[in-house]
Amino acid sequence: MATRRSGPRFGHRIKIGLGAAIVLGAVLMAILAPLLAPHDPYRQDLLARLQPPVWAEQGAWKHPLGTDNYGRDLLSRLIYGSRLSIMVGVSAALLSAVLGSVLGMLAGYKGGWLQQVIMRFADAHLAFPEILLAILIVAAVGGSALNLILVLGVSGWMVYARVMYNLTRAVRERPFIEAAVSHGASDAYILARHVFPQLVPVLTVVCTLQVAQMILQETALSFLGLGLPPPTATWGNMLAEGRDRLWVAPWIANFAGLAIILVVWGINMLGNGLREHLDPKAKERR
Amino acid sequence: MAETLVDIAGLEKHFAVAGGGWFSRRKLAVRAVDGVDLAIRRGETLGLVGESGCGKSTLGRLILRLVRPSAGAIRFGGVDIATLEGAALRAVRRRAQMIFQDPYGSLNPRMRVADLVTEPLRIAGRPPAAGYRAHAESLLQSVGLDAQHAERYAHEFSGGQRQRIGIARALALEPELVVADEPVSALDVSIRAQVINLMQDLQARHRLTYLFISHDLGVVHHIADRVAVMYLGRIVELAPKRALYATPRHPYTQSLLAAIPAATPALRGRRVALGGDPPSPLAPPPGCRFHTRCPHAIERCRREDPPLQAAGEGHSVACLRADEIGPIAIPLIQPGGRAGR
Amino acid sequence: MIRHILSRLLTVPITLLLVALVAFVILRLTGDPVEIYLDINATEEQRQLLTAKLHLDEPVLVQFGLFLGEVLRGDFGESLQFGGPAMPVVLERLGATLQLVAAALTLAVVLGVIGGIVAALRKDRFADFAISGLAVAGQSMPSFWLGILLIQLFALHLKWLPTSGTGGLEHLVLPTVTLATFLLPNFILITRTAVLETINELYVTTARAKGAGEAVVVLRHVLPNAINPVLSFLGLQTGRLMGGSIITEAIFAWPGVGSLMVKSIFQRDVPIVIAAIFVVAVAIVIANLIVDLLQSAVDPRIRLD
Amino acid sequence: MALLEVEGLRTVFPSQEGEVSAVEGASFSLSEGEVLGLVGESGSGKSVTAFSLMRLVQAPGRIAAGSVRFEGRDLLSLDEREMRKLRGRRMSMIFQEPLSSLNPVWTVGQQVMEPMLLHGGVTRREARERALAMLARVGIADAARRFNDYPHQLSGGLRQRVMIALALVCEPKLLIADEPTSALDVTIQAQILELLRDLQRELGMAILMITHDLGVVAEIADRVNVMYAGRIVESAPVETLFRAPAHPYSAGLLQSVPDMGEERERLPTIRGIVPRPGEMPPGCAFAPRCPYADAACTVAPPPVHTLTDDHAAACVRPLGAHG
């Protein structure tokens, strides 16, 4: 029974700080892409095909991370690729957050047939692979940034609906809701003043973590050739292109993979840190 | 006799049991309140006692119309509110307020105390003459809290202080009736007395009517003018306090009083414990609901459902054999009084 | 319990109906089937004949009804690539997918549950930080890149394992590991949380107060109660697992339903795609029913409701 | 010789301000077959005391000082394996919430058999027979049928009976009962208290009855320890405590219980609130609320004043001591 400085008490601060730093860096990179990228990401240079990164034997500072099969500068493509991945990820996560939270809150607060319909639908949808649905729809309507946002946004709603539903039901049972009813408050007032504010922390956490999921899904679609059509610079496209050159130029795939894992990991750290920070149980222990 | 504030007749509330499923043919219902007639007089404190699951909390919520009755009438100040809906219902709710059992859960943790206690006024759209902030401070002072406390959040207070905040909030709308649902059960013994005294002071100052719901017969004895005893959705005995404690007529009331732990060691183990558990309110027994546990039950009790009948001045009891059994005095205190100085 | 299972069974047709609706919408979105089936030189007469044969001249609702009828009969139309009916082609590939999914699921559940328990029991110590940290990193890992990394390391550099295709057990290793990492991190974290929540329950203290040792406490009292949230999660993850198998099969050219589906999408072979969707949906539904049964076997409160 | 002797027990929990004592220097003893009430309000340290005796304090809490001698052995120096042999066999514990203290996935019978099987020496058949007999002994009417029921199928009163059965099935010398009737209705509470009283007499065991309810103490205890803010402030035979409490806190507690014998306009109260852990006043923890406190009370924790052989109070000037 040795005394231990309880680690997690400060752990969440580190996670939030580290995660936020990575996320901030990625966002800045996306915004400042034209200033940061050394080359035009789409300019082909067939004489400089498949050049390795600068630290390899034949590498040169002209292309710090080397070039791809068409001689395009990888660093520039990586920097520009962040724009689409982040924009699609954030927009899709926000779209599904709005859809899912409204439906989940309604189902949880109103109950009855509305709840039955919404939640049965969510369960059925949750059982169906979301990536499969996205594949099918993109295959049918074609990949554009807007289509990707819509498809991923719509196919992610039930995650929020489930969480918000359960939470709303729990909040609904809390005595201060009954207190508000006894003061003569209307449903709209109670939802806005008493229910929604209780949901915000969890919504923030889920939304953060979903951005990471959406980025992964977008890159997965691109990887399968169902994302934005080439030559658009996206991390998923770069991975897919790199896969065919693994023997001769493994760096093409690996830099894209590293970029994805770093950003997604940063977002996950931020989300988990926020969850620990906002967890009421953890708070009581402090 | 004082004016009647609340008049309840034939009140029933049956809750359909969730999870009965689409495939079950019989629909189950908890008969939480199952035929209650009761009048609350203006200015009195009516104690409502019974064990968990007897329906006393549901009855309190029916009177505030926080739940919708399945049948029966609730006349509040002469108007039947049993079937009101929408804005009319919300207006009526403001005339009666509730003090909750759980001082932790009944205060929104994200609101400051000043906003908590004045929220009923905001909802009602009745800004106080002095402004919300000043009014919040005077409400807090009236329940014995500091005006500076208005800026804080509920979790910064102890249980007793939170219950004071809850009381201040209930009084914000100057209600005629206050339903107090186990207001001191969650509090420590030394804090309980403070809150009970406060409730009595406020009653005198604001001429409040209390429906005081509790499982604690000791607390009810101190605060109530009249006492109603509930068992499985029914009121089985109703009497002025002194009569109920000195000459209980219903065998259930007698058993309840007998089951209270001794006030002093000298009285220990003198009484017979009531056997068995209360039956499920899903399927109350036929006849008298208490017959499965009643030491005096006879064949007739299994068949006939006894009505609540007069049994003395202001005293009524629902028992077929009340006259045969007669009042039984339960020794509640040691002769010669108690300790302390 | 029977009632519980029956009410769960009732959601099956709802799920499948929704899937049918999605499939039908996609079918219509992909363009005019007449254009796909006939080549450019077809005559107007041929077009009209096919239009009538495919009931494309009927109202949409009728078309959907006819489509449902075909689905119920297992008739998904003729494959463009393979010539014959679509369903048998898909079913032929099902074995390979099931083999991959079963192997990955076993790996993920075994490692996930063990890892989660160890992390929970060593909470806030090194083992917990290591396991939980790896799990969060694993959640952030795009599995297709993991597949590529594994190929580079084990196939290209070390030359221990083949890069793709089927054959002996050695072909199964990399796809299994890749697919398992879709689930493993979540399993670890969910198990850890479930064990931590259970271990503070009063009945665990009761077990200790009886004189039970740590092994008895964990195996007899904590685990049977902690396993239920893990099972619920497993039910929710079957869809994710099937989705993951599509990507994994694409990376390793694994001849399963997933790679068939992706290939058919590019070939515009709609009957195969629709048939594959239904096979996947039915597999998910069956998996969920099995999870339900397992849950009620573990927890008497579900069994005896 | 005393069955249980506790000396200077101190149990601490970490907090942001450093370690906070939940129990501070508790000393008491319990003879064989004696029922000792441990009374206090929430946060007084009475439950932590109980868990400390079983060495079941949940981490990160820990026992920081003191000794616990049970049947002559110092429990705090035993290794965990030796300690396990005592739990459930020589000393048992029951809790406030009978539903959450029973494992939901095992039948009642399995749970009552478990202590016997854990401690060995019986076959499954013997364990089964003894479990059945014990279930019948705690007043479960159709024990054979209930044996295969799960906890959620029983009422609250039956669950607590099952809990008592599994605690007593190995016939321990000491039962630690942590608020065993507080979650129950008053008529069921009376049944359980009567059952505990009967079993205590029959098995000759000692009971440490932890409760906030003075009525429970009056019903069952031989002696009482009153706890306040982690310390034992008074120790007395039960009749003495109710007749002539010496510590102002005990007296205030007794008076603030509504009395059904007399009608009073107002209830006597103890002013103020219990200090939070970590914000303990330097002197007597009760001084800020005490009607008799003066400067002397705020300097140092008060010494234990022995009034008679069996009556002591931790107070600078105990009530009744000066006439």
Short mmCIF file of N, CA and C in Angstrom, two decimals, chain C residues 59-158:
data_model
loop_
_atom_site.label_atom_id
_atom_site.label_comp_id
_atom_site.label_asym_id
_atom_site.label_seq_id
_atom_site.Cartn_x
_atom_site.Cartn_y
_atom_site.Cartn_z
N PRO C 59 -43.63 2.48 -61.72
CA PRO C 59 -43.33 3.49 -60.68
C PRO C 59 -42.22 2.98 -59.75
N VAL C 60 -41.52 3.93 -59.11
CA VAL C 60 -40.35 3.57 -58.29
C VAL C 60 -40.72 2.59 -57.18
N LEU C 61 -41.91 2.84 -56.56
CA LEU C 61 -42.30 1.97 -55.44
C LEU C 61 -42.48 0.53 -55.90
N VAL C 62 -43.09 0.37 -57.07
CA VAL C 62 -43.26 -0.97 -57.61
C VAL C 62 -41.90 -1.60 -57.90
N GLN C 63 -41.02 -0.78 -58.46
CA GLN C 63 -39.68 -1.29 -58.73
C GLN C 63 -39.01 -1.78 -57.45
N PHE C 64 -39.19 -1.00 -56.36
CA PHE C 64 -38.59 -1.38 -55.09
C PHE C 64 -39.20 -2.70 -54.60
N GLY C 65 -40.54 -2.82 -54.77
CA GLY C 65 -41.21 -4.06 -54.38
C GLY C 65 -40.67 -5.25 -55.16
N LEU C 66 -40.53 -5.06 -56.47
CA LEU C 66 -40.00 -6.15 -57.29
C LEU C 66 -38.56 -6.49 -56.87
N PHE C 67 -37.81 -5.43 -56.57
CA PHE C 67 -36.43 -5.62 -56.13
C PHE C 67 -36.39 -6.45 -54.84
N LEU C 68 -37.31 -6.11 -53.90
CA LEU C 68 -37.37 -6.86 -52.64
C LEU C 68 -37.67 -8.33 -52.92
N GLY C 69 -38.61 -8.55 -53.85
CA GLY C 69 -38.97 -9.92 -54.20
C GLY C 69 -37.77 -10.69 -54.72
N GLU C 70 -37.01 -10.05 -55.59
CA GLU C 70 -35.81 -10.70 -56.13
C GLU C 70 -34.82 -11.00 -55.02
N VAL C 71 -34.65 -10.02 -54.12
CA VAL C 71 -33.70 -10.20 -53.02
C VAL C 71 -34.11 -11.40 -52.18
N LEU C 72 -35.42 -11.49 -51.89
CA LEU C 72 -35.90 -12.60 -51.06
C LEU C 72 -35.64 -13.94 -51.74
N ARG C 73 -35.72 -13.96 -53.05
CA ARG C 73 -35.45 -15.21 -53.77
C ARG C 73 -33.96 -15.44 -53.96
N GLY C 74 -33.14 -14.52 -53.51
CA GLY C 74 -31.70 -14.65 -53.67
C GLY C 74 -31.25 -14.36 -55.09
N ASP C 75 -32.11 -13.68 -55.84
CA ASP C 75 -31.79 -13.40 -57.24
C ASP C 75 -31.28 -11.97 -57.35
N PHE C 76 -29.98 -11.81 -57.55
CA PHE C 76 -29.42 -10.47 -57.62
C PHE C 76 -29.03 -10.09 -59.05
N GLY C 77 -29.39 -10.92 -59.97
CA GLY C 77 -29.07 -10.61 -61.37
C GLY C 77 -27.77 -11.28 -61.80
N GLU C 78 -27.43 -11.03 -63.06
CA GLU C 78 -26.27 -11.67 -63.66
C GLU C 78 -25.06 -10.77 -63.54
N SER C 79 -23.93 -11.37 -63.18
CA SER C 79 -22.69 -10.61 -63.08
C SER C 79 -22.18 -10.25 -64.47
N LEU C 80 -21.71 -9.00 -64.60
CA LEU C 80 -21.15 -8.59 -65.88
C LEU C 80 -19.79 -9.22 -66.12
N GLN C 81 -19.00 -9.36 -65.01
CA GLN C 81 -17.65 -9.89 -65.17
C GLN C 81 -17.66 -11.40 -65.37
N PHE C 82 -18.54 -12.08 -64.62
CA PHE C 82 -18.45 -13.54 -64.59
C PHE C 82 -19.54 -14.22 -65.39
N GLY C 83 -20.52 -13.45 -65.85
CA GLY C 83 -21.53 -14.03 -66.69
C GLY C 83 -22.68 -14.67 -65.94
N GLY C 84 -22.41 -15.46 -64.92
CA GLY C 84 -23.48 -16.21 -64.24
C GLY C 84 -24.20 -15.37 -63.20
N PRO C 85 -25.12 -15.99 -62.43
CA PRO C 85 -25.80 -15.28 -61.33
C PRO C 85 -24.77 -14.76 -60.32
N ALA C 86 -25.10 -13.61 -59.71
CA ALA C 86 -24.12 -12.95 -58.86
C ALA C 86 -23.90 -13.68 -57.54
N MET C 87 -24.99 -14.17 -56.94
CA MET C 87 -24.89 -14.70 -55.57
C MET C 87 -23.85 -15.82 -55.43
N PRO C 88 -23.89 -16.84 -56.30
CA PRO C 88 -22.91 -17.92 -56.14
C PRO C 88 -21.47 -17.41 -56.19
N VAL C 89 -21.22 -16.40 -57.03
CA VAL C 89 -19.87 -15.85 -57.13
C VAL C 89 -19.44 -15.28 -55.77
N VAL C 90 -20.38 -14.54 -55.15
CA VAL C 90 -20.06 -13.93 -53.87
C VAL C 90 -19.85 -15.00 -52.81
N LEU C 91 -20.77 -15.97 -52.78
CA LEU C 91 -20.69 -17.01 -51.74
C LEU C 91 -19.39 -17.80 -51.85
N GLU C 92 -18.93 -17.95 -53.07
CA GLU C 92 -17.68 -18.67 -53.29
C GLU C 92 -16.51 -17.97 -52.58
N ARG C 93 -16.59 -16.63 -52.54
CA ARG C 93 -15.51 -15.85 -51.91
C ARG C 93 -15.69 -15.73 -50.40
N LEU C 94 -16.87 -16.11 -49.91
CA LEU C 94 -17.18 -15.86 -48.49
C LEU C 94 -16.22 -16.61 -47.58
N GLY C 95 -15.85 -17.84 -47.97
CA GLY C 95 -14.98 -18.66 -47.13
C GLY C 95 -13.70 -17.93 -46.76
N ALA C 96 -13.07 -17.33 -47.77
CA ALA C 96 -11.79 -16.66 -47.53
C ALA C 96 -11.97 -15.51 -46.55
N THR C 97 -13.06 -14.74 -46.72
CA THR C 97 -13.30 -13.62 -45.82
C THR C 97 -13.54 -14.10 -44.39
N LEU C 98 -14.37 -15.13 -44.26
CA LEU C 98 -14.66 -15.64 -42.92
C LEU C 98 -13.39 -16.14 -42.24
N GLN C 99 -12.54 -16.80 -43.01
CA GLN C 99 -11.29 -17.29 -42.45
C GLN C 99 -10.46 -16.13 -41.88
N LEU C 100 -10.35 -15.07 -42.67
CA LEU C 100 -9.58 -13.90 -42.25
C LEU C 100 -10.21 -13.24 -41.03
N VAL C 101 -11.53 -13.04 -41.10
CA VAL C 101 -12.22 -12.35 -40.01
C VAL C 101 -12.13 -13.15 -38.72
N ALA C 102 -12.32 -14.47 -38.83
CA ALA C 102 -12.28 -15.30 -37.63
C ALA C 102 -10.90 -15.25 -37.00
N ALA C 103 -9.88 -15.35 -37.82
CA ALA C 103 -8.51 -15.32 -37.28
C ALA C 103 -8.24 -13.98 -36.60
N ALA C 104 -8.63 -12.88 -37.27
CA ALA C 104 -8.35 -11.55 -36.72
C ALA C 104 -9.15 -11.33 -35.44
N LEU C 105 -10.40 -11.77 -35.43
CA LEU C 105 -11.25 -11.56 -34.27
C LEU C 105 -10.69 -12.31 -33.06
N THR C 106 -10.28 -13.56 -33.29
CA THR C 106 -9.71 -14.34 -32.20
C THR C 106 -8.50 -13.62 -31.62
N LEU C 107 -7.62 -13.18 -32.52
CA LEU C 107 -6.41 -12.50 -32.07
C LEU C 107 -6.76 -11.25 -31.26
N ALA C 108 -7.69 -10.45 -31.81
CA ALA C 108 -8.03 -9.18 -31.16
C ALA C 108 -8.69 -9.41 -29.81
N VAL C 109 -9.61 -10.38 -29.72
CA VAL C 109 -10.32 -10.59 -28.46
C VAL C 109 -9.35 -11.13 -27.40
N VAL C 110 -8.57 -12.12 -27.77
CA VAL C 110 -7.67 -12.72 -26.78
C VAL C 110 -6.67 -11.68 -26.27
N LEU C 111 -5.97 -11.04 -27.20
CA LEU C 111 -4.97 -10.05 -26.78
C LEU C 111 -5.63 -8.85 -26.10
N GLY C 112 -6.79 -8.44 -26.63
CA GLY C 112 -7.47 -7.26 -26.10
C GLY C 112 -7.92 -7.48 -24.67
N VAL C 113 -8.53 -8.63 -24.41
CA VAL C 113 -9.04 -8.88 -23.06
C VAL C 113 -7.88 -9.04 -22.08
N ILE C 114 -6.86 -9.81 -22.49
CA ILE C 114 -5.73 -9.98 -21.59
C ILE C 114 -5.05 -8.63 -21.34
N GLY C 115 -4.81 -7.89 -22.42
CA GLY C 115 -4.15 -6.59 -22.28
C GLY C 115 -4.96 -5.65 -21.40
N GLY C 116 -6.28 -5.64 -21.61
CA GLY C 116 -7.14 -4.76 -20.83
C GLY C 116 -7.12 -5.10 -19.35
N ILE C 117 -7.15 -6.41 -19.05
CA ILE C 117 -7.14 -6.82 -17.64
C ILE C 117 -5.81 -6.44 -16.99
N VAL C 118 -4.72 -6.73 -17.70
CA VAL C 118 -3.41 -6.40 -17.13
C VAL C 118 -3.31 -4.90 -16.89
N ALA C 119 -3.73 -4.11 -17.88
CA ALA C 119 -3.64 -2.65 -17.72
C ALA C 119 -4.47 -2.19 -16.53
N ALA C 120 -5.67 -2.76 -16.36
CA ALA C 120 -6.54 -2.33 -15.27
C ALA C 120 -5.94 -2.71 -13.92
N LEU C 121 -5.42 -3.93 -13.83
CA LEU C 121 -4.89 -4.38 -12.54
C LEU C 121 -3.62 -3.63 -12.17
N ARG C 122 -2.90 -3.14 -13.18
CA ARG C 122 -1.67 -2.39 -12.91
C ARG C 122 -1.91 -0.91 -13.14
N LYS C 123 -3.12 -0.46 -12.87
CA LYS C 123 -3.49 0.93 -13.18
C LYS C 123 -2.45 1.93 -12.67
N ASP C 124 -2.13 2.88 -13.54
CA ASP C 124 -1.18 3.96 -13.23
C ASP C 124 0.23 3.47 -13.01
N ARG C 125 0.52 2.24 -13.37
CA ARG C 125 1.92 1.80 -13.28
C ARG C 125 2.45 1.62 -14.69
N PHE C 126 3.69 1.13 -14.76
CA PHE C 126 4.34 1.09 -16.07
C PHE C 126 3.55 0.26 -17.08
N ALA C 127 3.12 -0.94 -16.66
CA ALA C 127 2.43 -1.83 -17.60
C ALA C 127 1.18 -1.14 -18.17
N ASP C 128 0.47 -0.40 -17.31
CA ASP C 128 -0.74 0.29 -17.76
C ASP C 128 -0.38 1.38 -18.77
N PHE C 129 0.65 2.18 -18.44
CA PHE C 129 1.03 3.24 -19.36
C PHE C 129 1.44 2.66 -20.71
N ALA C 130 2.22 1.57 -20.65
CA ALA C 130 2.69 0.96 -21.89
C ALA C 130 1.53 0.43 -22.72
N ILE C 131 0.65 -0.35 -22.08
CA ILE C 131 -0.44 -0.97 -22.83
C ILE C 131 -1.43 0.08 -23.33
N SER C 132 -1.85 0.99 -22.44
CA SER C 132 -2.82 2.00 -22.85
C SER C 132 -2.22 2.93 -23.91
N GLY C 133 -0.95 3.26 -23.73
CA GLY C 133 -0.29 4.13 -24.70
C GLY C 133 -0.26 3.49 -26.08
N LEU C 134 0.12 2.19 -26.10
CA LEU C 134 0.13 1.48 -27.37
C LEU C 134 -1.27 1.44 -27.98
N ALA C 135 -2.27 1.26 -27.12
CA ALA C 135 -3.64 1.16 -27.63
C ALA C 135 -4.05 2.47 -28.30
N VAL C 136 -3.73 3.60 -27.65
CA VAL C 136 -4.10 4.89 -28.25
C VAL C 136 -3.33 5.10 -29.55
N ALA C 137 -2.05 4.72 -29.55
CA ALA C 137 -1.28 4.83 -30.79
C ALA C 137 -1.91 3.95 -31.87
N GLY C 138 -2.34 2.75 -31.46
CA GLY C 138 -2.96 1.83 -32.42
C GLY C 138 -4.25 2.40 -32.99
N GLN C 139 -5.01 3.12 -32.15
CA GLN C 139 -6.24 3.74 -32.65
C GLN C 139 -5.94 4.77 -33.71
N SER C 140 -4.76 5.38 -33.59
CA SER C 140 -4.42 6.44 -34.53
C SER C 140 -3.78 5.91 -35.81
N MET C 141 -3.46 4.60 -35.81
CA MET C 141 -2.74 4.01 -36.92
C MET C 141 -3.70 3.71 -38.06
N PRO C 142 -3.50 4.30 -39.24
CA PRO C 142 -4.33 3.89 -40.37
C PRO C 142 -3.94 2.46 -40.74
N SER C 143 -4.90 1.55 -40.71
CA SER C 143 -4.55 0.14 -40.83
C SER C 143 -3.94 -0.16 -42.19
N PHE C 144 -4.34 0.62 -43.21
CA PHE C 144 -3.75 0.34 -44.53
C PHE C 144 -2.27 0.66 -44.54
N TRP C 145 -1.89 1.66 -43.74
CA TRP C 145 -0.46 1.93 -43.68
C TRP C 145 0.25 0.86 -42.86
N LEU C 146 -0.40 0.40 -41.81
CA LEU C 146 0.18 -0.69 -41.04
C LEU C 146 0.43 -1.88 -41.96
N GLY C 147 -0.57 -2.20 -42.82
CA GLY C 147 -0.40 -3.30 -43.75
C GLY C 147 0.82 -3.08 -44.63
N ILE C 148 0.97 -1.86 -45.10
CA ILE C 148 2.10 -1.55 -45.98
C ILE C 148 3.42 -1.69 -45.23
N LEU C 149 3.44 -1.22 -43.97
CA LEU C 149 4.66 -1.34 -43.16
C LEU C 149 5.01 -2.81 -42.95
N LEU C 150 3.99 -3.61 -42.64
CA LEU C 150 4.24 -5.03 -42.40
C LEU C 150 4.81 -5.68 -43.66
N ILE C 151 4.26 -5.31 -44.81
CA ILE C 151 4.76 -5.88 -46.06
C ILE C 151 6.23 -5.50 -46.25
N GLN C 152 6.53 -4.21 -46.00
CA GLN C 152 7.92 -3.77 -46.16
C GLN C 152 8.85 -4.56 -45.27
N LEU C 153 8.45 -4.71 -43.99
CA LEU C 153 9.35 -5.33 -43.03
C LEU C 153 9.46 -6.84 -43.28
N PHE C 154 8.31 -7.53 -43.25
CA PHE C 154 8.36 -8.99 -43.23
C PHE C 154 8.47 -9.62 -44.62
N ALA C 155 7.96 -8.91 -45.62
CA ALA C 155 8.00 -9.49 -46.95
C ALA C 155 9.18 -8.99 -47.77
N LEU C 156 9.40 -7.66 -47.75
CA LEU C 156 10.44 -7.12 -48.61
C LEU C 156 11.83 -7.23 -47.98
N HIS C 157 11.95 -6.86 -46.68
CA HIS C 157 13.27 -6.87 -46.06
C HIS C 157 13.63 -8.24 -45.53
N LEU C 158 12.81 -8.75 -44.64
CA LEU C 158 13.16 -10.02 -44.00
C LEU C 158 12.83 -11.22 -44.88
#
